[in-house]
PDB file of N, CA and C in Angstrom:
ATOM      1  N   MET A   1       3.353  -6.703  20.157  1.00  0.00           N
ATOM      2  CA  MET A   1       2.897  -5.705  19.206  1.00  0.00           C
ATOM      3  C   MET A   1       2.112  -6.404  18.096  1.00  0.00           C
ATOM      4  N   LYS A   2       1.029  -5.812  17.693  1.00  0.00           N
ATOM      5  CA  LYS A   2       0.230  -6.371  16.609  1.00  0.00           C
ATOM      6  C   LYS A   2       0.930  -6.166  15.275  1.00  0.00           C
ATOM      7  N   ARG A   3       0.690  -7.145  14.397  1.00  0.00           N
ATOM      8  CA  ARG A   3       1.181  -7.036  13.026  1.00  0.00           C
ATOM      9  C   ARG A   3      -0.019  -6.799  12.123  1.00  0.00           C
ATOM     10  N   LEU A   4       0.215  -6.017  11.086  1.00  0.00           N
ATOM     11  CA  LEU A   4      -0.846  -5.699  10.141  1.00  0.00           C
ATOM     12  C   LEU A   4      -0.424  -6.026   8.728  1.00  0.00           C
ATOM     13  N   ARG A   5      -1.431  -6.360   7.925  1.00  0.00           N
ATOM     14  CA  ARG A   5      -1.232  -6.517   6.475  1.00  0.00           C
ATOM     15  C   ARG A   5      -2.165  -5.521   5.802  1.00  0.00           C
ATOM     16  N   VAL A   6      -1.629  -4.746   4.872  1.00  0.00           N
ATOM     17  CA  VAL A   6      -2.447  -3.811   4.107  1.00  0.00           C
ATOM     18  C   VAL A   6      -2.402  -4.227   2.643  1.00  0.00           C
ATOM     19  N   GLU A   7      -3.567  -4.215   2.020  1.00  0.00           N
ATOM     20  CA  GLU A   7      -3.699  -4.449   0.586  1.00  0.00           C
ATOM     21  C   GLU A   7      -4.237  -3.159  -0.005  1.00  0.00           C
ATOM     22  N   PHE A   8      -3.655  -2.697  -1.126  1.00  0.00           N
ATOM     23  CA  PHE A   8      -4.090  -1.420  -1.667  1.00  0.00           C
ATOM     24  C   PHE A   8      -3.996  -1.364  -3.187  1.00  0.00           C
ATOM     25  N   THR A   9      -4.847  -0.528  -3.748  1.00  0.00           N
ATOM     26  CA  THR A   9      -4.797  -0.177  -5.168  1.00  0.00           C
ATOM     27  C   THR A   9      -5.113   1.309  -5.280  1.00  0.00           C
ATOM     28  N   THR A  10      -4.657   1.905  -6.367  1.00  0.00           N
ATOM     29  CA  THR A  10      -4.982   3.302  -6.653  1.00  0.00           C
ATOM     30  C   THR A  10      -5.623   3.376  -8.031  1.00  0.00           C
ATOM     31  N   GLU A  11      -6.449   4.383  -8.211  1.00  0.00           N
ATOM     32  CA  GLU A  11      -7.128   4.587  -9.497  1.00  0.00           C
ATOM     33  C   GLU A  11      -6.980   6.040  -9.897  1.00  0.00           C
ATOM     34  N   PRO A  12      -7.084   6.362 -11.154  1.00  0.00           N
ATOM     35  CA  PRO A  12      -7.542   5.523 -12.258  1.00  0.00           C
ATOM     36  C   PRO A  12      -6.443   4.584 -12.744  1.00  0.00           C
ATOM     37  N   PHE A  13      -6.888   3.458 -13.300  1.00  0.00           N
ATOM     38  CA  PHE A  13      -5.988   2.448 -13.848  1.00  0.00           C
ATOM     39  C   PHE A  13      -5.492   2.870 -15.227  1.00  0.00           C
ATOM     40  N   ASP A  14      -4.314   2.414 -15.558  1.00  0.00           N
ATOM     41  CA  ASP A  14      -3.766   2.558 -16.902  1.00  0.00           C
ATOM     42  C   ASP A  14      -2.980   1.280 -17.159  1.00  0.00           C
ATOM     43  N   LEU A  15      -3.472   0.437 -18.039  1.00  0.00           N
ATOM     44  CA  LEU A  15      -2.830  -0.859 -18.270  1.00  0.00           C
ATOM     45  C   LEU A  15      -1.565  -0.756 -19.116  1.00  0.00           C
ATOM     46  N   ASP A  16      -1.376   0.366 -19.808  1.00  0.00           N
ATOM     47  CA  ASP A  16      -0.182   0.523 -20.647  1.00  0.00           C
ATOM     48  C   ASP A  16       1.024   0.992 -19.839  1.00  0.00           C
ATOM     49  N   ASP A  17       0.832   2.008 -19.027  1.00  0.00           N
ATOM     50  CA  ASP A  17       1.912   2.560 -18.206  1.00  0.00           C
ATOM     51  C   ASP A  17       1.381   2.812 -16.805  1.00  0.00           C
ATOM     52  N   ALA A  18       2.231   2.576 -15.824  1.00  0.00           N
ATOM     53  CA  ALA A  18       1.816   2.838 -14.438  1.00  0.00           C
ATOM     54  C   ALA A  18       1.683   4.349 -14.242  1.00  0.00           C
ATOM     55  N   PRO A  19       0.514   4.817 -13.802  1.00  0.00           N
ATOM     56  CA  PRO A  19       0.346   6.247 -13.560  1.00  0.00           C
ATOM     57  C   PRO A  19       1.201   6.719 -12.389  1.00  0.00           C
ATOM     58  N   ALA A  20       1.453   8.006 -12.336  1.00  0.00           N
ATOM     59  CA  ALA A  20       2.312   8.577 -11.287  1.00  0.00           C
ATOM     60  C   ALA A  20       1.829   8.197  -9.894  1.00  0.00           C
ATOM     61  N   HIS A  21       0.517   8.227  -9.663  1.00  0.00           N
ATOM     62  CA  HIS A  21       0.011   7.919  -8.321  1.00  0.00           C
ATOM     63  C   HIS A  21       0.290   6.477  -7.924  1.00  0.00           C
ATOM     64  N   ALA A  22       0.272   5.567  -8.886  1.00  0.00           N
ATOM     65  CA  ALA A  22       0.567   4.163  -8.589  1.00  0.00           C
ATOM     66  C   ALA A  22       2.045   3.976  -8.267  1.00  0.00           C
ATOM     67  N   VAL A  23       2.893   4.639  -9.029  1.00  0.00           N
ATOM     68  CA  VAL A  23       4.339   4.558  -8.784  1.00  0.00           C
ATOM     69  C   VAL A  23       4.673   5.122  -7.411  1.00  0.00           C
ATOM     70  N   VAL A  24       4.115   6.276  -7.082  1.00  0.00           N
ATOM     71  CA  VAL A  24       4.364   6.907  -5.785  1.00  0.00           C
ATOM     72  C   VAL A  24       3.889   6.012  -4.646  1.00  0.00           C
ATOM     73  N   ALA A  25       2.701   5.440  -4.775  1.00  0.00           N
ATOM     74  CA  ALA A  25       2.161   4.573  -3.727  1.00  0.00           C
ATOM     75  C   ALA A  25       3.086   3.387  -3.478  1.00  0.00           C
ATOM     76  N   ARG A  26       3.555   2.789  -4.539  1.00  0.00           N
ATOM     77  CA  ARG A  26       4.463   1.640  -4.391  1.00  0.00           C
ATOM     78  C   ARG A  26       5.784   2.059  -3.766  1.00  0.00           C
ATOM     79  N   GLU A  27       6.310   3.210  -4.183  1.00  0.00           N
ATOM     80  CA  GLU A  27       7.571   3.697  -3.620  1.00  0.00           C
ATOM     81  C   GLU A  27       7.442   3.959  -2.122  1.00  0.00           C
ATOM     82  N   VAL A  28       6.327   4.552  -1.711  1.00  0.00           N
ATOM     83  CA  VAL A  28       6.108   4.827  -0.292  1.00  0.00           C
ATOM     84  C   VAL A  28       6.203   3.532   0.503  1.00  0.00           C
ATOM     85  N   MET A  29       5.532   2.503   0.041  1.00  0.00           N
ATOM     86  CA  MET A  29       5.531   1.240   0.777  1.00  0.00           C
ATOM     87  C   MET A  29       6.891   0.552   0.724  1.00  0.00           C
ATOM     88  N   GLN A  30       7.566   0.614  -0.418  1.00  0.00           N
ATOM     89  CA  GLN A  30       8.871  -0.031  -0.530  1.00  0.00           C
ATOM     90  C   GLN A  30       9.929   0.674   0.321  1.00  0.00           C
ATOM     91  N   GLU A  31       9.767   1.977   0.541  1.00  0.00           N
ATOM     92  CA  GLU A  31      10.737   2.731   1.334  1.00  0.00           C
ATOM     93  C   GLU A  31      10.408   2.728   2.826  1.00  0.00           C
ATOM     94  N   ALA A  32       9.219   2.274   3.189  1.00  0.00           N
ATOM     95  CA  ALA A  32       8.807   2.243   4.597  1.00  0.00           C
ATOM     96  C   ALA A  32       9.536   1.126   5.341  1.00  0.00           C
ATOM     97  N   ALA A  33       9.542   1.240   6.655  1.00  0.00           N
ATOM     98  CA  ALA A  33      10.191   0.240   7.509  1.00  0.00           C
ATOM     99  C   ALA A  33       9.245  -0.938   7.725  1.00  0.00           C
ATOM    100  N   LEU A  34       8.964  -1.675   6.633  1.00  0.00           N
ATOM    101  CA  LEU A  34       8.047  -2.812   6.692  1.00  0.00           C
ATOM    102  C   LEU A  34       8.805  -4.102   6.455  1.00  0.00           C
ATOM    103  N   ASP A  35       8.194  -5.214   6.872  1.00  0.00           N
ATOM    104  CA  ASP A  35       8.839  -6.519   6.758  1.00  0.00           C
ATOM    105  C   ASP A  35       8.710  -7.122   5.368  1.00  0.00           C
ATOM    106  N   ALA A  36       7.594  -6.869   4.703  1.00  0.00           N
ATOM    107  CA  ALA A  36       7.351  -7.482   3.401  1.00  0.00           C
ATOM    108  C   ALA A  36       6.482  -6.560   2.552  1.00  0.00           C
ATOM    109  N   VAL A  37       6.862  -6.402   1.300  1.00  0.00           N
ATOM    110  CA  VAL A  37       6.080  -5.626   0.342  1.00  0.00           C
ATOM    111  C   VAL A  37       6.013  -6.433  -0.945  1.00  0.00           C
ATOM    112  N   ASP A  38       4.804  -6.619  -1.464  1.00  0.00           N
ATOM    113  CA  ASP A  38       4.613  -7.342  -2.717  1.00  0.00           C
ATOM    114  C   ASP A  38       3.838  -6.433  -3.663  1.00  0.00           C
ATOM    115  N   VAL A  39       4.469  -6.081  -4.772  1.00  0.00           N
ATOM    116  CA  VAL A  39       3.872  -5.170  -5.749  1.00  0.00           C
ATOM    117  C   VAL A  39       3.404  -5.980  -6.943  1.00  0.00           C
ATOM    118  N   GLY A  40       2.148  -5.765  -7.347  1.00  0.00           N
ATOM    119  CA  GLY A  40       1.602  -6.465  -8.504  1.00  0.00           C
ATOM    120  C   GLY A  40       0.838  -5.515  -9.396  1.00  0.00           C
ATOM    121  N   PRO A  41       0.453  -5.958 -10.573  1.00  0.00           N
ATOM    122  CA  PRO A  41      -0.223  -5.075 -11.522  1.00  0.00           C
ATOM    123  C   PRO A  41      -1.640  -4.682 -11.097  1.00  0.00           C
ATOM    124  N   PHE A  42      -2.302  -5.513 -10.304  1.00  0.00           N
ATOM    125  CA  PHE A  42      -3.689  -5.233  -9.925  1.00  0.00           C
ATOM    126  C   PHE A  42      -3.892  -5.090  -8.422  1.00  0.00           C
ATOM    127  N   GLY A  43      -2.828  -5.154  -7.662  1.00  0.00           N
ATOM    128  CA  GLY A  43      -2.929  -4.996  -6.222  1.00  0.00           C
ATOM    129  C   GLY A  43      -1.568  -5.135  -5.579  1.00  0.00           C
ATOM    130  N   ASN A  44      -1.448  -4.578  -4.401  1.00  0.00           N
ATOM    131  CA  ASN A  44      -0.182  -4.557  -3.691  1.00  0.00           C
ATOM    132  C   ASN A  44      -0.450  -4.900  -2.233  1.00  0.00           C
ATOM    133  N   THR A  45       0.514  -5.554  -1.586  1.00  0.00           N
ATOM    134  CA  THR A  45       0.380  -5.865  -0.172  1.00  0.00           C
ATOM    135  C   THR A  45       1.657  -5.481   0.554  1.00  0.00           C
ATOM    136  N   ALA A  46       1.504  -5.202   1.841  1.00  0.00           N
ATOM    137  CA  ALA A  46       2.656  -4.918   2.691  1.00  0.00           C
ATOM    138  C   ALA A  46       2.317  -5.388   4.097  1.00  0.00           C
ATOM    139  N   GLU A  47       3.348  -5.795   4.840  1.00  0.00           N
ATOM    140  CA  GLU A  47       3.168  -6.273   6.198  1.00  0.00           C
ATOM    141  C   GLU A  47       4.218  -5.667   7.103  1.00  0.00           C
ATOM    142  N   GLY A  48       3.846  -5.531   8.371  1.00  0.00           N
ATOM    143  CA  GLY A  48       4.804  -5.056   9.350  1.00  0.00           C
ATOM    144  C   GLY A  48       4.119  -4.808  10.668  1.00  0.00           C
ATOM    145  N   GLY A  49       4.874  -4.233  11.587  1.00  0.00           N
ATOM    146  CA  GLY A  49       4.313  -3.851  12.869  1.00  0.00           C
ATOM    147  C   GLY A  49       3.235  -2.797  12.675  1.00  0.00           C
ATOM    148  N   ALA A  50       2.276  -2.770  13.599  1.00  0.00           N
ATOM    149  CA  ALA A  50       1.126  -1.884  13.461  1.00  0.00           C
ATOM    150  C   ALA A  50       1.545  -0.427  13.269  1.00  0.00           C
ATOM    151  N   ASP A  51       2.457   0.063  14.080  1.00  0.00           N
ATOM    152  CA  ASP A  51       2.870   1.465  13.966  1.00  0.00           C
ATOM    153  C   ASP A  51       3.478   1.764  12.605  1.00  0.00           C
ATOM    154  N   GLN A  52       4.344   0.888  12.135  1.00  0.00           N
ATOM    155  CA  GLN A  52       4.999   1.113  10.848  1.00  0.00           C
ATOM    156  C   GLN A  52       4.002   1.081   9.694  1.00  0.00           C
ATOM    157  N   VAL A  53       3.065   0.137   9.742  1.00  0.00           N
ATOM    158  CA  VAL A  53       2.063   0.046   8.672  1.00  0.00           C
ATOM    159  C   VAL A  53       1.178   1.292   8.672  1.00  0.00           C
ATOM    160  N   LEU A  54       0.741   1.730   9.837  1.00  0.00           N
ATOM    161  CA  LEU A  54      -0.141   2.899   9.905  1.00  0.00           C
ATOM    162  C   LEU A  54       0.567   4.172   9.440  1.00  0.00           C
ATOM    163  N   ILE A  55       1.831   4.320   9.768  1.00  0.00           N
ATOM    164  CA  ILE A  55       2.608   5.470   9.281  1.00  0.00           C
ATOM    165  C   ILE A  55       2.717   5.403   7.762  1.00  0.00           C
ATOM    166  N   ALA A  56       2.990   4.214   7.226  1.00  0.00           N
ATOM    167  CA  ALA A  56       3.117   4.049   5.784  1.00  0.00           C
ATOM    168  C   ALA A  56       1.790   4.306   5.071  1.00  0.00           C
ATOM    169  N   VAL A  57       0.674   3.852   5.644  1.00  0.00           N
ATOM    170  CA  VAL A  57      -0.648   4.075   5.042  1.00  0.00           C
ATOM    171  C   VAL A  57      -0.964   5.562   4.990  1.00  0.00           C
ATOM    172  N   ASP A  58      -0.636   6.287   6.043  1.00  0.00           N
ATOM    173  CA  ASP A  58      -0.847   7.741   6.046  1.00  0.00           C
ATOM    174  C   ASP A  58      -0.079   8.386   4.886  1.00  0.00           C
ATOM    175  N   ALA A  59       1.190   8.036   4.747  1.00  0.00           N
ATOM    176  CA  ALA A  59       2.007   8.595   3.667  1.00  0.00           C
ATOM    177  C   ALA A  59       1.485   8.153   2.299  1.00  0.00           C
ATOM    178  N   LEU A  60       1.079   6.903   2.193  1.00  0.00           N
ATOM    179  CA  LEU A  60       0.528   6.378   0.941  1.00  0.00           C
ATOM    180  C   LEU A  60      -0.688   7.196   0.507  1.00  0.00           C
ATOM    181  N   LEU A  61      -1.624   7.407   1.406  1.00  0.00           N
ATOM    182  CA  LEU A  61      -2.839   8.156   1.064  1.00  0.00           C
ATOM    183  C   LEU A  61      -2.506   9.587   0.653  1.00  0.00           C
ATOM    184  N   ARG A  62      -1.700  10.252   1.435  1.00  0.00           N
ATOM    185  CA  ARG A  62      -1.364  11.645   1.145  1.00  0.00           C
ATOM    186  C   ARG A  62      -0.643  11.788  -0.193  1.00  0.00           C
ATOM    187  N   ARG A  63       0.378  10.977  -0.403  1.00  0.00           N
ATOM    188  CA  ARG A  63       1.194  11.134  -1.613  1.00  0.00           C
ATOM    189  C   ARG A  63       0.479  10.650  -2.862  1.00  0.00           C
ATOM    190  N   ALA A  64      -0.298   9.579  -2.769  1.00  0.00           N
ATOM    191  CA  ALA A  64      -1.030   9.098  -3.949  1.00  0.00           C
ATOM    192  C   ALA A  64      -2.076  10.122  -4.384  1.00  0.00           C
ATOM    193  N   LEU A  65      -2.804  10.689  -3.431  1.00  0.00           N
ATOM    194  CA  LEU A  65      -3.809  11.693  -3.773  1.00  0.00           C
ATOM    195  C   LEU A  65      -3.157  12.949  -4.342  1.00  0.00           C
ATOM    196  N   GLU A  66      -2.028  13.353  -3.780  1.00  0.00           N
ATOM    197  CA  GLU A  66      -1.294  14.508  -4.311  1.00  0.00           C
ATOM    198  C   GLU A  66      -0.786  14.249  -5.721  1.00  0.00           C
ATOM    199  N   SER A  67      -0.581  12.975  -6.064  1.00  0.00           N
ATOM    200  CA  SER A  67      -0.030  12.601  -7.374  1.00  0.00           C
ATOM    201  C   SER A  67      -1.102  12.255  -8.397  1.00  0.00           C
ATOM    202  N   GLY A  68      -2.364  12.539  -8.077  1.00  0.00           N
ATOM    203  CA  GLY A  68      -3.413  12.369  -9.068  1.00  0.00           C
ATOM    204  C   GLY A  68      -4.365  11.211  -8.884  1.00  0.00           C
ATOM    205  N   ALA A  69      -4.224  10.435  -7.831  1.00  0.00           N
ATOM    206  CA  ALA A  69      -5.181   9.349  -7.594  1.00  0.00           C
ATOM    207  C   ALA A  69      -6.559   9.944  -7.343  1.00  0.00           C
ATOM    208  N   THR A  70      -7.562   9.334  -7.945  1.00  0.00           N
ATOM    209  CA  THR A  70      -8.941   9.751  -7.698  1.00  0.00           C
ATOM    210  C   THR A  70      -9.629   8.804  -6.728  1.00  0.00           C
ATOM    211  N   ARG A  71      -8.981   7.679  -6.469  1.00  0.00           N
ATOM    212  CA  ARG A  71      -9.520   6.698  -5.529  1.00  0.00           C
ATOM    213  C   ARG A  71      -8.376   5.828  -5.022  1.00  0.00           C
ATOM    214  N   VAL A  72      -8.369   5.576  -3.744  1.00  0.00           N
ATOM    215  CA  VAL A  72      -7.425   4.636  -3.147  1.00  0.00           C
ATOM    216  C   VAL A  72      -8.258   3.630  -2.369  1.00  0.00           C
ATOM    217  N   SER A  73      -8.127   2.374  -2.738  1.00  0.00           N
ATOM    218  CA  SER A  73      -8.835   1.304  -2.032  1.00  0.00           C
ATOM    219  C   SER A  73      -7.824   0.569  -1.179  1.00  0.00           C
ATOM    220  N   LEU A  74      -8.167   0.366   0.087  1.00  0.00           N
ATOM    221  CA  LEU A  74      -7.254  -0.391   0.922  1.00  0.00           C
ATOM    222  C   LEU A  74      -8.015  -1.186   1.955  1.00  0.00           C
ATOM    223  N   GLN A  75      -7.374  -2.242   2.356  1.00  0.00           N
ATOM    224  CA  GLN A  75      -7.906  -3.118   3.395  1.00  0.00           C
ATOM    225  C   GLN A  75      -6.771  -3.395   4.357  1.00  0.00           C
ATOM    226  N   VAL A  76      -7.046  -3.285   5.641  1.00  0.00           N
ATOM    227  CA  VAL A  76      -6.039  -3.544   6.665  1.00  0.00           C
ATOM    228  C   VAL A  76      -6.525  -4.700   7.521  1.00  0.00           C
ATOM    229  N   ASN A  77      -5.670  -5.699   7.693  1.00  0.00           N
ATOM    230  CA  ASN A  77      -5.998  -6.871   8.505  1.00  0.00           C
ATOM    231  C   ASN A  77      -4.964  -7.057   9.597  1.00  0.00           C
ATOM    232  N   VAL A  78      -5.424  -7.458  10.776  1.00  0.00           N
ATOM    233  CA  VAL A  78      -4.527  -7.876  11.844  1.00  0.00           C
ATOM    234  C   VAL A  78      -4.135  -9.305  11.535  1.00  0.00           C
ATOM    235  N   ILE A  79      -2.840  -9.586  11.597  1.00  0.00           N
ATOM    236  CA  ILE A  79      -2.359 -10.932  11.301  1.00  0.00           C
ATOM    237  C   ILE A  79      -1.642 -11.484  12.520  1.00  0.00           C
ATOM    238  N   GLY A  80      -1.666 -12.792  12.651  1.00  0.00           N
ATOM    239  CA  GLY A  80      -1.002 -13.451  13.757  1.00  0.00           C
ATOM    240  C   GLY A  80       0.441 -13.754  13.419  1.00  0.00           C
ATOM    241  N   GLU A  81       1.207 -14.055  14.430  1.00  0.00           N
ATOM    242  CA  GLU A  81       2.602 -14.424  14.224  1.00  0.00           C
ATOM    243  C   GLU A  81       2.679 -15.655  13.325  1.00  0.00           C
ATOM    244  N   GLY A  82       3.516 -15.610  12.335  1.00  0.00           N
ATOM    245  CA  GLY A  82       3.706 -16.732  11.437  1.00  0.00           C
ATOM    246  C   GLY A  82       2.658 -16.857  10.345  1.00  0.00           C
ATOM    247  N   GLU A  83       1.621 -16.046  10.370  1.00  0.00           N
ATOM    248  CA  GLU A  83       0.586 -16.098   9.337  1.00  0.00           C
ATOM    249  C   GLU A  83       1.086 -15.405   8.083  1.00  0.00           C
ATOM    250  N   LYS A  84       0.817 -15.991   6.959  1.00  0.00           N
ATOM    251  CA  LYS A  84       1.263 -15.406   5.677  1.00  0.00           C
ATOM    252  C   LYS A  84       0.094 -15.105   4.808  1.00  0.00           C
TER     253      LYS A  84
END
């Protein structure tokens, strides 16, 4: 099975407090059946099996947009075994 890494951000940014769409996006990924999730102030990453990542990305897009995101930027990469 292929493994995927997704990197994502949501906008608009708010440097004082995390906006609702950013909180929701992070929660979706942290609650998904993924192997690794790294949350940061300017970007977030998650890794897992292809099916799990794609299911999580679908939920991320839907819930972030419903929560007020005006833009979601993401990049999905196929990663090899043992690649970090």
